[in-house]
Every structure is written in C-alpha cells, then in structure tokens.
Tab-separated table of C-alpha atoms in Angstrom:
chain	number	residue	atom	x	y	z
A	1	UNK	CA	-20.250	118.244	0.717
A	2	UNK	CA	-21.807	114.865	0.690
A	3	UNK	CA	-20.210	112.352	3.736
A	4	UNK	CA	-18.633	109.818	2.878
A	5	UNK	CA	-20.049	105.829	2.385
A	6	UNK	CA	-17.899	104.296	4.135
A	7	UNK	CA	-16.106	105.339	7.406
A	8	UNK	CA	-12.728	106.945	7.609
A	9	UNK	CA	-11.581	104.570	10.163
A	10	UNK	CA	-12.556	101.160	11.178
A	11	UNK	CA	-11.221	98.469	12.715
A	12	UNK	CA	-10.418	96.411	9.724
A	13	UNK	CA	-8.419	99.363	8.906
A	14	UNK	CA	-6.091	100.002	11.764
A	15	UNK	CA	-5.129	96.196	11.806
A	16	UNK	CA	-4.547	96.253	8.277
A	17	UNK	CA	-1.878	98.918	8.898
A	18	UNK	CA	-0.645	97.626	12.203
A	19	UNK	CA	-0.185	94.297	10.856
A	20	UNK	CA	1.942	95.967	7.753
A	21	UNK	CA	3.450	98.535	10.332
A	22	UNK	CA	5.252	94.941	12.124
A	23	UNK	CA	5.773	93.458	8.899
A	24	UNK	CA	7.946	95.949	7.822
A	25	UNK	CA	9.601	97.178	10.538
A	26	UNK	CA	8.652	95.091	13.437
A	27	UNK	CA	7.133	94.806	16.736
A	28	UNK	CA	8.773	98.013	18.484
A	29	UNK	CA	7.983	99.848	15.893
A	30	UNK	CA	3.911	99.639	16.724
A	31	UNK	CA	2.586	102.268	18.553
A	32	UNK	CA	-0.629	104.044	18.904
A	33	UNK	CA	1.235	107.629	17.629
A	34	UNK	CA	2.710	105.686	15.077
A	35	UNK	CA	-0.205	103.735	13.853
A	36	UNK	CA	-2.199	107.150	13.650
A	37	UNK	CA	0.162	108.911	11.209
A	38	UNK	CA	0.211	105.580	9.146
A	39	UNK	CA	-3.813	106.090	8.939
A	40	UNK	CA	-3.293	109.929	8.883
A	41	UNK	CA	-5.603	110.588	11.738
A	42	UNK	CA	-5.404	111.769	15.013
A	43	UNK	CA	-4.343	109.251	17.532
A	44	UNK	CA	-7.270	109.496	19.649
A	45	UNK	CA	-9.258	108.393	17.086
A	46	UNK	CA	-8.078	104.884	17.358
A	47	UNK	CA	-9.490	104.710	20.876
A	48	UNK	CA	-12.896	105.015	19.861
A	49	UNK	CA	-12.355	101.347	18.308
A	50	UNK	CA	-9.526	99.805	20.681
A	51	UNK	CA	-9.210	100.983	24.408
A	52	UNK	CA	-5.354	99.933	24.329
A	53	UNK	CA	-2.506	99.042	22.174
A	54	UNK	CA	-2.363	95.945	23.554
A	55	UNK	CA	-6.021	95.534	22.040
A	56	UNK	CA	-4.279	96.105	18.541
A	57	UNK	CA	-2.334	93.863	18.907
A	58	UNK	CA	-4.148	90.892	20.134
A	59	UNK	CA	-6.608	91.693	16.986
A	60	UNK	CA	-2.970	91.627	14.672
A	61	UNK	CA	-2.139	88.581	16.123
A	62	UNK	CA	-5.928	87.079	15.221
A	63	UNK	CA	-5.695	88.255	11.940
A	64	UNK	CA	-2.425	85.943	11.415
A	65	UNK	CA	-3.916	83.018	13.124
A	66	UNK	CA	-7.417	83.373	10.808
A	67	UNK	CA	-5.169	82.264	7.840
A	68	UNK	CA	-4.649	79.403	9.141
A	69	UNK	CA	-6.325	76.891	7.128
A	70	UNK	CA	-8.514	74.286	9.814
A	71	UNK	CA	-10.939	72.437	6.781
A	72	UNK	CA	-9.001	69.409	7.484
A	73	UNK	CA	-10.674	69.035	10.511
A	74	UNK	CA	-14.016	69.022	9.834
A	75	UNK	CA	-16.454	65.718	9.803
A	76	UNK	CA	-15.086	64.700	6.177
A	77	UNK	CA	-11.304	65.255	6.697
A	78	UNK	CA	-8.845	62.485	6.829
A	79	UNK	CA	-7.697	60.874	9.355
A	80	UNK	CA	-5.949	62.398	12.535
A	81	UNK	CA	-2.755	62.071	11.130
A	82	UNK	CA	-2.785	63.373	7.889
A	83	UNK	CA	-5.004	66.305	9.327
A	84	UNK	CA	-2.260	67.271	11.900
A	85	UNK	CA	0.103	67.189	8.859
A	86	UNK	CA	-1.728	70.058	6.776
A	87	UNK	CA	-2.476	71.911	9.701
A	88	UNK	CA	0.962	72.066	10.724
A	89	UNK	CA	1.895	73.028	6.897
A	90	UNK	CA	-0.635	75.828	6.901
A	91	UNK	CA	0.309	77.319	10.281
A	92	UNK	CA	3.663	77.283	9.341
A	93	UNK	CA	2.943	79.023	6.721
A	94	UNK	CA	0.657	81.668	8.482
A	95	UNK	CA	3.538	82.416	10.754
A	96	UNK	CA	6.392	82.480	7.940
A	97	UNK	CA	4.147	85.597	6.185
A	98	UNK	CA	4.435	87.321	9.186
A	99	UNK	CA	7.344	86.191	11.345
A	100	UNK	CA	7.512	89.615	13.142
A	101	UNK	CA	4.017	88.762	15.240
A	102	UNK	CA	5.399	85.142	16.134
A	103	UNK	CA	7.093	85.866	19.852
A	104	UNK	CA	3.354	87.536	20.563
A	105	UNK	CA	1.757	84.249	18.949
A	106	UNK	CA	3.346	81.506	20.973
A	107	UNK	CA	2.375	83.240	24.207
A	108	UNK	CA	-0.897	81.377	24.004
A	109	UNK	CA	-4.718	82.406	22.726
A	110	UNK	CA	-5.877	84.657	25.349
A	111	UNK	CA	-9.681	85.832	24.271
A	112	UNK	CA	-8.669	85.924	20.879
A	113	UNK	CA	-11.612	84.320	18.350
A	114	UNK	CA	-9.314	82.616	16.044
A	115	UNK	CA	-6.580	81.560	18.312
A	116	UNK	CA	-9.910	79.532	20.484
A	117	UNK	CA	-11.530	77.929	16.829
A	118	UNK	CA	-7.677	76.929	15.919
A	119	UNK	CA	-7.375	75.419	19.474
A	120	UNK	CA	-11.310	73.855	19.473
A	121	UNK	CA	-10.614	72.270	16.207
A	122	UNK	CA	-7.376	70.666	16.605
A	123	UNK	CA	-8.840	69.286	20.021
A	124	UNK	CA	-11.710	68.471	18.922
A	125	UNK	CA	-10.495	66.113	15.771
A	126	UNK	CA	-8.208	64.254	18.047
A	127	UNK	CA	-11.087	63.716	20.939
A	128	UNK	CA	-13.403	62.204	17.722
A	129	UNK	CA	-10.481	60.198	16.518
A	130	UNK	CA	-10.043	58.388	19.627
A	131	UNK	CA	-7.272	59.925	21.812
A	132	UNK	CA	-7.914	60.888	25.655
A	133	UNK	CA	-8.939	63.885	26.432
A	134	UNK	CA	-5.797	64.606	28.413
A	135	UNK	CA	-3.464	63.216	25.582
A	136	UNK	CA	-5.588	65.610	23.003
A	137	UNK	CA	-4.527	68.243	24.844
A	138	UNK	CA	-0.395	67.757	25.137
A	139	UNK	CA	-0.630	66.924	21.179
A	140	UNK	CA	-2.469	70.556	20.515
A	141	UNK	CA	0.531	71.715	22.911
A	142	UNK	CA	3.113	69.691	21.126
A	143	UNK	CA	2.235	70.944	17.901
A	144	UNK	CA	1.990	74.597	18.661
A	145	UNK	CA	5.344	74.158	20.237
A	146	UNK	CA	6.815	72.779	17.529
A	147	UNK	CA	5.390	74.959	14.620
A	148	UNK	CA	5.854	78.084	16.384
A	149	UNK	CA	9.725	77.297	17.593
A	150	UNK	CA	10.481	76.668	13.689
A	151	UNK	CA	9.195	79.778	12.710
A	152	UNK	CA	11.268	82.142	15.567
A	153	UNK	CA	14.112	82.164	13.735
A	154	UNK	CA	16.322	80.154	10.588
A	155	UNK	CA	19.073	77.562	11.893
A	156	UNK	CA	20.758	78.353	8.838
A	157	UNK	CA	20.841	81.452	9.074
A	158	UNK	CA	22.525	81.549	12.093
A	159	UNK	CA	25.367	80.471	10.776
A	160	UNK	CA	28.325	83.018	9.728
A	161	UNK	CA	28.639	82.648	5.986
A	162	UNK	CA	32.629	83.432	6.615
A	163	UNK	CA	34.538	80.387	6.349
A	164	UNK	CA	37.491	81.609	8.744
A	165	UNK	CA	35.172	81.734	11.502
A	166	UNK	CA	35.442	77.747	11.309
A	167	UNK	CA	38.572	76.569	12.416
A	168	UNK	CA	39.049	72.845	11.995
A	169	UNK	CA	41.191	72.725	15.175
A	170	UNK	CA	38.529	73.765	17.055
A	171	UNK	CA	34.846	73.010	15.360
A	172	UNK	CA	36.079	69.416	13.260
A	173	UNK	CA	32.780	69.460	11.750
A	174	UNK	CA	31.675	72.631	11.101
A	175	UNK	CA	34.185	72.946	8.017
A	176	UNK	CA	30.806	73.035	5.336
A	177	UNK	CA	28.836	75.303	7.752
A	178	UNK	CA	29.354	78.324	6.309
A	179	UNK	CA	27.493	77.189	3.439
A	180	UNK	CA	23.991	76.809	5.763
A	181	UNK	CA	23.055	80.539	5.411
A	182	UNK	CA	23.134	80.637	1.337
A	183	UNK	CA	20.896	77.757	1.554
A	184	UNK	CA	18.062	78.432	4.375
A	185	UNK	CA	15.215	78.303	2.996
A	186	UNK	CA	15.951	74.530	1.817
A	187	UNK	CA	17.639	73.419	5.147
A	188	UNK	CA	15.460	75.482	7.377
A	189	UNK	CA	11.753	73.798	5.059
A	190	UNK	CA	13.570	69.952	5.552
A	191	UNK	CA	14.538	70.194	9.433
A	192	UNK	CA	10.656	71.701	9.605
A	193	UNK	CA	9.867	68.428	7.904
A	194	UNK	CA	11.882	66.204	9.548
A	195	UNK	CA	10.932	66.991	12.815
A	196	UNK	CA	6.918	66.933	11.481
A	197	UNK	CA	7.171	63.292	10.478
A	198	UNK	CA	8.975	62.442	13.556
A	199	UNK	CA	6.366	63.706	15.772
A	200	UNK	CA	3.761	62.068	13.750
A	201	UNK	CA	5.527	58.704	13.677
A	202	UNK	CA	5.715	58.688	17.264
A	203	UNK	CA	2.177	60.008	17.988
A	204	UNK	CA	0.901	57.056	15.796
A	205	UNK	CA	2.779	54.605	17.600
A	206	UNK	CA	1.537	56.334	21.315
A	207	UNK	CA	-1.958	55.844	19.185
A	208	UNK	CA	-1.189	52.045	18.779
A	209	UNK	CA	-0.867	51.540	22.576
A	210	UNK	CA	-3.332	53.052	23.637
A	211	UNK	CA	-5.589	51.091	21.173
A	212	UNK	CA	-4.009	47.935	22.502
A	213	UNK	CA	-4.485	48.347	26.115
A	214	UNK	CA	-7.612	46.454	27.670
C-alpha cells in the first residue's frame, strides 16, 4: 500500500480540532485524551508535536489572535486614531468567534508569535505617531483591557428576562431590564462602542497636551 502524501497528524491539525473542541464545548473540555479521540489517534502521538497541553493551548490561543487584522498599522495606515479604532473592531471580533479561549487570552502574550506582532504593531504605530514610549505602552494596555473585558461575557445577558424578579419597591429603575437579554447583541455592540469612542476622545485630548507642552 502506497503511504500517504500528506501526514496523518500535524500540528495544523491538532489546533484545528482543539480550537473546535473549546468552541463547542469549552475550555475544560480540552484534554490531551480527548483531543486524541477527536483526531482518532493515539494520544501519544500528539507529543511528538507538543510536549504539553499547555503547548496546545498557547498555539489555540495564537491561532485566535492571528485573525486579528493589524494592516492598519503599517507605514500607509491612517492616523493613530482611526487605526486604534479598526484594530479594536477586528480584535473584538477575533475574540467574539471564539469567546471560549478569551479568559486564556487576556492573561497576556507569553512566547506566543502572534500575540508579540499584535503587541509590536500597536506599539510601534503609536511610538511613530508621536506618543512616549511609556504612554505607548499603557494605551496597548488600555486597549487590550478594554477589548478583552467586553468580550468575557454580555451585560445583557446577565439580566433575568423574568419581569417579577424586578420589584419596583426595591430596584426603581430596573422596571425595563428584563428586556436587556432579548436584545444583547444590540446593547452589548453599542456599550462596546460607546466605551471605544470614549477612550479615543480622551486619548486624543492626552495627545493634545502632550503636543502643547514645551
């Protein structure tokens, strides 16, 4: 029997499926036993192309952060504004395909590839447009704060959609709140918004003052 072209098991592979393996069912449901009956092969085999789960996962977690679009920032791209705004957009995005890996995510980059271009680029664009280096650096922290806090969870959603649970004698304002959860995609996309153009505004305005100084 002729072998086969292409290997049985690669890398690209076993992320695939422990990526979809969290997507599905989530991050306690990933482990090397279970990721080898997914790929119907013996679990061993997965150690001859990651020493450790852990390994798996930090390549998972690079996977998501490789969507992340970062064009913005190159020589051409607008200005440091408008680039923070797209980033944040496509991060967001990134994160809301795969909200499972997100508590993994906002730990930091570690060694991972993608994780250290997101960071170099973002730090990078704001050094060449003119902010400290110092500054640069709590911004790239600000934002990754931000973006990955409004992809943990929905504030909508965490609202009871029974209207009982509301009593006006004791929550006066809440009596529309159990409305939030049938509509959380729209109120969970504006506060993301919101809060984006606040940041901005008040970056630009830190921008301003610093240009002003002597």
């Amino acid at each position: 029997m002729a072998r086969p072209r292409t290997p049985l098991l690669n890398r690209e592979r076993i992320v695939a499926a422990a990526l979809r393996l969290i997507d599905e069912e989530g991050l306690d449901a990933l482990s090397t036993r279970r990721l080898a009956a997914e790929l119907s092969v013996s679990g061993p085999s997965l150690y001859n192309h990651f020493a450790t789960k852990d390994e798996i996962l930090d390549a998972v977690v690079d996977t998501v952060i490789g969507e992340v679009d970062l064009s913005m920032f190159g020589a051409d791209g607008p200005p440091w504004p408008q680039a923070l705004r797209d980033w944040a957009r496509s991060y967001r995005a990134a994160l809301a395909a795969h909200p499972n890996i997100v508590p993994v995510l906002a730990q930091g980059p570690g060694r991972r590839p993608n994780a250290l271009r997101l960071a170099d680029a973002v730090f990078g664009h704001l050094v060449d447009a003119g902010w400290p280096r110092g500054q640069a650096t709590r911004i790239g922290a600000l934002m990754r704060y931000f973006v990955t806090g409004s992809a943990l969870a929905s504030f909508a959603a965490g609202f009871p959609a029974d209207a009982g649970v509301y009593d006006a004698a004791d929550y006066p304002h809440l009596g529309e709140a159990h409305r939030l959860a049938g509509h959380g995609g729209r109120v969970d996309e504006g506060a993301f918004e919101t809060g984006l153009e606040a940041l901005l505004d008040g970056l630009a305005l830190r921008f301003e003052r610093l240009a002003a100084r002597p």
